[in-house]
CSV table of C-alpha atoms and ligand atoms in Angstrom, one decimal:
chain,number,residue,atom,x,y,z
K,1,MET,CA,-23.3,67.8,-38.5
K,2,PRO,CA,-21.4,65.6,-41.2
K,3,LEU,CA,-18.1,63.4,-40.3
K,4,VAL,CA,-15.4,65.5,-40.7
K,5,THR,CA,-11.6,65.5,-41.7
K,6,SER,CA,-9.2,66.1,-38.7
K,7,LYS,CA,-7.7,68.6,-40.7
K,8,GLU,CA,-9.1,71.6,-38.7
K,9,MET,CA,-8.9,70.3,-35.5
K,10,PHE,CA,-5.2,69.4,-35.9
K,11,LYS,CA,-5.0,73.6,-36.7
K,12,LYS,CA,-6.6,74.1,-34.2
K,13,ALA,CA,-5.3,72.2,-32.2
K,14,TYR,CA,-1.4,72.9,-32.8
K,15,GLU,CA,-1.6,76.9,-32.9
K,16,GLY,CA,-3.7,76.0,-29.3
K,17,GLY,CA,-1.0,72.9,-27.6
K,18,TYR,CA,-3.1,71.3,-27.0
K,19,ALA,CA,-4.1,67.8,-28.3
K,20,ILE,CA,-7.4,65.5,-29.8
K,21,GLY,CA,-8.1,62.3,-28.2
K,22,ALA,CA,-8.2,59.3,-30.9
K,23,PHE,CA,-10.0,56.3,-29.3
K,24,ASN,CA,-9.8,53.1,-30.8
K,25,VAL,CA,-13.8,51.2,-31.1
K,26,ASN,CA,-15.3,48.0,-31.2
K,27,ASN,CA,-19.0,48.6,-30.0
K,28,MET,CA,-21.8,50.7,-28.8
K,29,GLU,CA,-21.1,50.5,-25.2
K,30,ILE,CA,-16.9,51.8,-26.1
K,31,ILE,CA,-18.5,54.1,-28.6
K,32,GLN,CA,-21.5,55.5,-26.7
K,33,GLY,CA,-18.8,56.0,-23.3
K,34,ILE,CA,-16.5,57.9,-25.1
K,35,THR,CA,-19.0,59.6,-27.2
K,36,GLU,CA,-21.2,61.0,-23.7
K,37,ALA,CA,-17.8,62.4,-22.9
K,38,ALA,CA,-16.7,64.4,-25.4
K,39,LYS,CA,-20.2,65.6,-25.4
K,40,GLU,CA,-20.0,67.2,-22.1
K,41,GLN,CA,-16.4,68.4,-22.5
K,42,GLN,CA,-17.5,70.0,-25.7
K,43,ALA,CA,-14.6,68.1,-27.2
K,44,PRO,CA,-13.7,67.4,-30.9
K,45,LEU,CA,-13.5,63.5,-31.2
K,46,ILE,CA,-11.8,61.7,-33.5
K,47,LEU,CA,-13.2,57.8,-33.2
K,48,GLN,CA,-10.2,55.1,-34.4
K,49,VAL,CA,-11.3,51.6,-36.3
K,50,SER,CA,-8.6,49.2,-36.4
K,51,SER,CA,-8.9,46.2,-39.2
K,52,GLY,CA,-9.2,43.5,-36.5
K,53,ALA,CA,-12.1,46.5,-35.4
K,54,ARG,CA,-13.8,46.2,-38.3
K,55,LYS,CA,-13.7,42.1,-38.5
K,56,TYR,CA,-14.8,41.8,-35.1
K,57,ALA,CA,-17.6,44.7,-35.9
K,58,ASN,CA,-18.9,45.2,-39.5
K,59,HIS,CA,-18.1,47.7,-41.4
K,60,THR,CA,-21.9,49.6,-41.5
K,61,TYR,CA,-22.3,48.6,-38.3
K,62,LEU,CA,-19.8,50.9,-36.9
K,63,ILE,CA,-20.4,53.9,-39.1
K,64,LYS,CA,-23.8,53.6,-38.4
K,65,LEU,CA,-23.5,53.8,-34.8
K,66,VAL,CA,-21.1,56.2,-35.8
K,67,GLU,CA,-23.3,58.0,-37.0
K,68,ALA,CA,-26.2,58.1,-34.5
K,69,ALA,CA,-23.2,59.2,-32.0
K,70,ILE,CA,-22.9,62.4,-34.4
K,71,ILE,CA,-26.5,62.5,-33.8
K,72,GLU,CA,-27.1,62.3,-30.3
K,73,THR,CA,-23.6,64.7,-30.0
K,74,ASP,CA,-23.7,67.8,-33.1
K,75,LEU,CA,-20.0,67.1,-32.6
K,76,PRO,CA,-17.8,67.6,-35.4
K,77,ILE,CA,-16.4,63.4,-34.6
K,78,CYS,CA,-13.6,62.1,-37.5
K,79,LEU,CA,-13.6,59.0,-38.8
K,80,HIS,CA,-10.0,57.1,-38.6
K,81,LEU,CA,-9.2,53.9,-39.6
K,82,ASP,CA,-6.0,53.0,-37.9
K,83,HIS,CA,-3.0,51.1,-38.8
K,84,GLY,CA,-4.1,50.4,-42.3
K,85,ASP,CA,-1.8,48.6,-44.1
K,86,THR,CA,-3.2,48.5,-47.8
K,87,PHE,CA,-4.1,50.5,-50.3
K,88,GLU,CA,-6.9,47.9,-50.9
K,89,LEU,CA,-7.8,48.7,-47.4
K,90,CYS,CA,-7.5,52.0,-47.0
K,91,LYS,CA,-10.0,52.4,-50.3
K,92,SER,CA,-12.8,50.1,-48.9
K,93,CYS,CA,-12.6,52.3,-45.5
K,94,ILE,CA,-12.6,56.1,-48.0
K,95,ASP,CA,-15.0,54.2,-50.2
K,96,GLY,CA,-17.0,53.3,-47.2
K,97,GLY,CA,-17.5,56.8,-45.5
K,98,PHE,CA,-14.8,57.2,-43.1
K,99,THR,CA,-12.9,60.6,-43.3
K,100,SER,CA,-9.4,60.3,-42.6
K,101,VAL,CA,-7.4,56.9,-42.8
K,102,MET,CA,-3.8,55.4,-41.5
K,103,ILE,CA,-1.7,54.1,-43.8
K,104,ASP,CA,0.8,51.9,-41.8
K,105,GLY,CA,3.9,51.1,-43.9
K,106,SER,CA,6.2,52.0,-41.0
K,107,HIS,CA,7.3,47.7,-41.4
K,108,HIS,CA,8.4,48.0,-44.8
K,109,PRO,CA,11.9,49.8,-46.3
K,110,TYR,CA,12.2,53.3,-47.0
K,111,GLU,CA,11.1,54.0,-50.9
K,112,GLU,CA,8.1,50.8,-50.5
K,113,ASN,CA,6.7,53.2,-47.6
K,114,VAL,CA,7.1,56.2,-49.6
K,115,ALA,CA,4.8,54.5,-52.5
K,116,LEU,CA,2.3,52.7,-50.9
K,117,THR,CA,2.0,56.2,-48.9
K,118,LYS,CA,1.6,58.4,-51.9
K,119,LYS,CA,-0.6,55.7,-53.3
K,120,VAL,CA,-3.3,55.7,-50.9
K,121,VAL,CA,-2.9,60.2,-50.3
K,122,GLU,CA,-3.5,60.2,-54.4
K,123,TYR,CA,-7.3,58.1,-53.7
K,124,ALA,CA,-8.0,59.5,-50.4
K,125,HIS,CA,-7.3,63.3,-51.7
K,126,ASP,CA,-9.6,62.9,-54.9
K,127,HIS,CA,-12.6,61.7,-51.8
K,128,GLY,CA,-12.7,64.2,-49.6
K,129,VAL,CA,-10.4,62.3,-47.6
K,130,VAL,CA,-6.9,62.7,-45.1
K,131,VAL,CA,-4.1,60.4,-44.4
K,132,GLU,CA,-2.0,59.6,-41.5
K,133,GLY,CA,1.7,58.0,-42.3
K,134,GLU,CA,4.3,56.4,-40.4
K,135,LEU,CA,7.9,56.5,-40.0
K,136,GLY,CA,9.5,54.7,-37.8
K,137,ARG,CA,8.4,51.6,-35.9
K,138,LEU,CA,6.9,51.2,-32.8
K,139,GLU,CA,7.3,47.7,-30.4
K,140,GLY,CA,3.8,46.1,-29.0
K,141,VAL,CA,1.0,44.6,-30.6
K,142,GLU,CA,-1.4,45.4,-33.3
K,143,ASP,CA,-3.7,43.3,-35.0
K,144,ASP,CA,-2.1,40.3,-35.6
K,145,VAL,CA,1.2,42.0,-36.1
K,146,LYS,CA,3.2,41.8,-32.9
K,147,VAL,CA,7.0,43.8,-33.2
K,148,ALA,CA,9.1,42.5,-30.7
K,149,ALA,CA,10.7,44.0,-27.7
K,150,GLY,CA,14.4,45.9,-29.4
K,151,GLU,CA,13.4,45.4,-33.0
K,152,GLY,CA,11.5,48.8,-33.0
K,153,SER,CA,12.9,51.7,-34.5
K,154,TYR,CA,13.0,55.6,-33.7
K,155,THR,CA,12.3,58.0,-36.3
K,156,ASP,CA,15.2,59.7,-38.0
K,157,PRO,CA,14.2,63.6,-38.0
K,158,GLU,CA,16.5,63.1,-41.1
K,159,GLN,CA,13.7,61.6,-43.7
K,160,VAL,CA,10.3,63.3,-42.3
K,161,GLN,CA,10.6,66.0,-44.8
K,162,ASP,CA,11.4,64.0,-47.8
K,163,PHE,CA,8.1,61.7,-46.6
K,164,VAL,CA,5.7,64.3,-46.2
K,165,SER,CA,7.0,66.4,-49.5
K,166,ARG,CA,7.5,63.1,-51.0
K,167,THR,CA,4.1,61.6,-49.9
K,168,GLY,CA,2.0,64.6,-49.4
K,169,VAL,CA,-0.1,63.1,-45.9
K,170,ASP,CA,-1.7,65.2,-43.8
K,171,SER,CA,-0.7,64.2,-40.6
K,172,LEU,CA,2.3,61.6,-39.6
K,173,ALA,CA,2.8,59.0,-37.1
K,174,ILE,CA,6.7,58.7,-35.0
K,175,ALA,CA,8.4,56.9,-33.0
K,176,ILE,CA,9.5,57.8,-30.0
K,177,GLY,CA,9.4,55.4,-27.6
K,178,THR,CA,5.6,54.5,-27.1
K,179,SER,CA,4.7,51.2,-27.8
K,180,HIS,CA,0.7,49.7,-28.2
K,181,GLY,CA,-0.6,47.1,-25.8
K,182,ALA,CA,-0.3,47.2,-21.6
K,183,TYR,CA,3.8,46.5,-21.3
K,184,LYS,CA,5.4,50.0,-22.7
K,185,PHE,CA,8.4,50.1,-20.1
K,186,LYS,CA,10.2,47.3,-18.1
K,187,PRO,CA,9.4,46.9,-15.0
K,188,GLY,CA,11.8,48.9,-12.1
K,189,THR,CA,12.8,51.5,-14.9
K,190,LYS,CA,12.2,55.3,-15.5
K,191,PRO,CA,10.1,55.7,-18.3
K,192,GLN,CA,11.6,57.8,-21.0
K,193,LEU,CA,10.2,59.4,-24.0
K,194,ARG,CA,12.8,61.0,-26.8
K,195,PHE,CA,11.3,64.2,-26.6
K,196,ASP,CA,14.3,64.6,-28.1
K,197,ILE,CA,13.8,63.7,-31.8
K,198,LEU,CA,10.1,65.3,-31.6
K,199,GLU,CA,12.1,68.2,-31.6
K,200,GLU,CA,13.9,68.0,-33.8
K,201,VAL,CA,11.2,66.3,-36.2
K,202,GLU,CA,8.8,70.0,-35.3
K,203,LYS,CA,11.7,72.0,-36.1
K,204,ARG,CA,11.9,70.5,-39.8
K,205,LEU,CA,8.1,70.2,-39.8
K,206,PRO,CA,6.9,73.6,-38.8
K,207,GLY,CA,3.2,73.7,-38.3
K,208,PHE,CA,3.0,70.1,-38.9
K,209,PRO,CA,0.6,68.1,-37.4
K,210,ILE,CA,2.2,65.0,-35.6
K,211,VAL,CA,0.7,61.8,-34.1
K,212,LEU,CA,1.9,59.6,-31.3
K,213,HIS,CA,0.8,56.2,-31.4
K,214,GLY,CA,0.2,53.5,-28.2
K,215,ALA,CA,0.1,56.4,-25.7
K,216,SER,CA,-2.4,54.9,-23.1
K,217,SER,CA,-0.9,55.4,-19.5
K,218,VAL,CA,-1.9,52.0,-18.6
K,219,ILE,CA,-4.1,53.3,-15.4
K,220,PRO,CA,-2.7,52.6,-12.5
K,221,GLU,CA,-6.5,52.2,-10.6
K,222,PHE,CA,-7.5,49.7,-13.6
K,223,VAL,CA,-4.9,47.4,-14.0
K,224,GLU,CA,-5.0,47.1,-9.8
K,225,MET,CA,-8.9,46.1,-10.1
K,226,ILE,CA,-8.1,43.7,-12.8
K,227,ASN,CA,-5.4,42.0,-10.7
K,228,THR,CA,-8.0,42.3,-7.5
K,229,TYR,CA,-10.4,40.3,-9.2
K,230,GLY,CA,-8.7,37.6,-10.7
K,231,GLY,CA,-6.6,38.9,-13.4
K,232,LYS,CA,-2.6,39.0,-13.9
K,233,MET,CA,-1.8,41.8,-15.3
K,234,PRO,CA,1.2,42.5,-12.5
K,235,ASP,CA,3.8,44.8,-14.9
K,236,ALA,CA,1.5,46.5,-16.5
K,237,ILE,CA,3.3,49.9,-17.4
K,238,GLY,CA,2.2,52.4,-19.4
K,239,VAL,CA,3.5,56.3,-20.4
K,240,PRO,CA,3.1,58.9,-17.3
K,241,GLU,CA,0.3,61.2,-18.3
K,242,ASP,CA,2.8,64.1,-17.6
K,243,MET,CA,5.0,63.4,-21.2
K,244,LEU,CA,1.9,63.1,-22.8
K,245,ARG,CA,0.4,66.5,-21.4
K,246,LYS,CA,3.9,68.0,-23.1
K,247,ALA,CA,4.0,65.9,-26.2
K,248,ALA,CA,0.4,67.9,-26.5
K,249,SER,CA,1.9,70.6,-25.8
K,250,MET,CA,4.2,70.5,-28.7
K,251,ALA,CA,3.3,69.9,-32.3
K,252,VAL,CA,1.6,66.3,-31.1
K,253,CYS,CA,-1.5,67.5,-32.3
K,254,LYS,CA,-3.5,63.6,-32.0
K,255,ILE,CA,-3.2,61.4,-29.3
K,256,ASN,CA,-4.2,57.2,-29.3
K,257,ILE,CA,-5.7,56.1,-26.9
K,258,ASP,CA,-6.9,52.2,-27.4
K,259,SER,CA,-5.1,50.5,-24.5
K,260,ASP,CA,-7.4,52.6,-21.6
K,261,LEU,CA,-10.5,51.9,-22.9
K,262,ARG,CA,-9.6,48.1,-22.5
K,263,LEU,CA,-8.5,48.8,-19.3
K,264,ALA,CA,-11.1,50.3,-18.1
K,265,MET,CA,-14.4,47.9,-19.6
K,266,THR,CA,-12.4,44.8,-18.0
K,267,GLY,CA,-11.5,45.7,-15.0
K,268,THR,CA,-14.5,46.8,-14.1
K,269,ILE,CA,-16.4,44.2,-15.5
K,270,ARG,CA,-14.4,41.8,-13.4
K,271,LYS,CA,-14.9,43.6,-10.4
K,272,TYR,CA,-19.1,43.5,-10.9
K,273,PHE,CA,-19.1,39.7,-11.8
K,274,ALA,CA,-16.9,39.4,-8.5
K,275,GLU,CA,-19.9,41.5,-6.5
K,276,HIS,CA,-22.3,39.9,-8.4
K,277,PRO,CA,-22.0,36.1,-9.1
K,278,ASP,CA,-25.2,35.2,-9.8
K,279,HIS,CA,-25.6,38.3,-12.8
K,280,PHE,CA,-26.1,37.4,-16.4
K,281,ASP,CA,-28.0,39.8,-17.6
K,282,PRO,CA,-25.0,42.0,-19.8
K,283,ARG,CA,-26.9,45.1,-19.6
K,284,GLN,CA,-26.0,45.3,-15.6
K,285,TYR,CA,-22.1,44.7,-16.3
K,286,LEU,CA,-22.2,46.5,-19.7
K,287,LYS,CA,-23.3,49.7,-18.1
K,288,PRO,CA,-20.6,49.9,-15.0
K,289,ALA,CA,-18.3,49.2,-17.9
K,290,ARG,CA,-20.0,51.8,-20.6
K,291,GLN,CA,-19.8,54.5,-17.0
K,292,ALA,CA,-15.9,54.3,-16.5
K,293,ILE,CA,-14.8,53.9,-20.2
K,294,LYS,CA,-17.0,57.9,-20.0
K,295,ASP,CA,-15.4,58.7,-16.9
K,296,MET,CA,-11.9,57.7,-17.8
K,297,VAL,CA,-12.5,59.9,-21.6
K,298,ALA,CA,-13.3,62.9,-19.7
K,299,HIS,CA,-10.9,62.7,-17.5
K,300,LYS,CA,-8.0,62.5,-20.7
K,301,ILE,CA,-10.1,65.2,-22.3
K,302,VAL,CA,-9.9,67.6,-19.2
K,303,ASP,CA,-6.1,66.6,-17.6
K,304,VAL,CA,-4.0,65.2,-20.3
K,305,LEU,CA,-5.5,66.5,-23.8
K,306,GLY,CA,-6.4,69.7,-23.2
K,307,CYS,CA,-9.5,69.0,-26.3
K,308,ASN,CA,-12.5,70.4,-23.4
K,309,GLY,CA,-14.7,73.7,-24.9
K,310,LYS,CA,-12.8,73.1,-28.8
K,311,ALA,CA,-15.2,71.9,-30.6
S,401,G3H,O1,-3.3,49.7,-32.4
S,401,G3H,C1,-3.2,49.0,-32.1
S,401,G3H,C2,-4.8,49.5,-31.6
S,401,G3H,O2,-4.5,48.9,-30.1
S,401,G3H,C3,-6.3,48.5,-32.2
S,401,G3H,O3,-6.2,47.1,-31.7
S,401,G3H,O4,-6.1,45.8,-34.6
S,401,G3H,O5,-6.1,44.7,-31.2
S,401,G3H,O6,-8.2,46.1,-33.0
S,401,G3H,P1,-6.6,45.8,-32.2
S,402,13P,P1,-1.7,51.9,-26.6
S,402,13P,O1,-2.1,50.3,-27.0
S,402,13P,O2,-1.1,52.7,-26.2
S,402,13P,O3,-3.4,52.6,-26.3
S,402,13P,O4,-1.8,52.6,-28.1
S,402,13P,C1,-2.6,52.8,-29.1
S,402,13P,C2,-2.8,53.3,-30.6
S,402,13P,O5,-2.2,53.5,-30.5
S,402,13P,C3,-3.8,52.9,-31.6
S,402,13P,O6,-3.1,53.2,-32.7
S,403,ZN,ZN1,-1.6,52.5,-33.2
């Protein structure tokens, strides 16, 4: 099966009240862990690559690893550029075999976001590639860009119809209170998301797929593992899984997960070294890390996203 776009996946997810997991990939073990879980669960999958991941691992290596995953799993897999920030980067990924790109113009003034997104959509659609746009701004760290607490902004539902019709995007990322990274909510406060905004967006764009970034739950088991074995992340807090389930049952068709992969991998490796201080063969510690990713992704697919058996 060749790489697919997310078009069909989103249509079925919207109608079925579930979401597709979009997992960030940076190396072979991460790709293997995610795709082995998806294969066992027969789940459609989005593998996404940030510009940082592309710099780290190299475009060709990532493409070839994803091609290998398709051969091994025979699943519908969409390869997506996460947080593309320029037309040139999006073009390079489209020309280089990606089936989906995000153009994140959310940091630009509205009219500039519209113009940049429209330009990417025109090029992408001419090449059979789909596009995710963003309205509203998430806090947190992505690549080299840090949006400080208080500098994010919720999506204005009044803008979404105009943005979608003028740009022609295929899906839209909105800001309802999630943020990137492992520190999403103030310690001691109750995590809250603006489901009222999601509802308003859904009303204005019936049937249109919405994307939730910053959607890691920052799984406490892995934070605890990191803190037990020499790390220091005491205030790490993520999005409660029941909120993600609620979003998936609404218009959210794509749920982005990166931090949970990082925590699973790092926690497992820290524990491994604490228990085997004399080991130095990378296969010995990468194997349980890959397994931890696989188990965590299977849990997300079955218990949070609800996309098991939908491939
Ligand atoms: O949204 C950002 C993702 O977590 C990717 O992070 O840009 O550090 O690869 P990265
Ligand atoms: P997390 O940091 O919550 O995993 O978010 C990832 C993301 O939104 C990638 O675009
Ligand atoms: Zn993101």
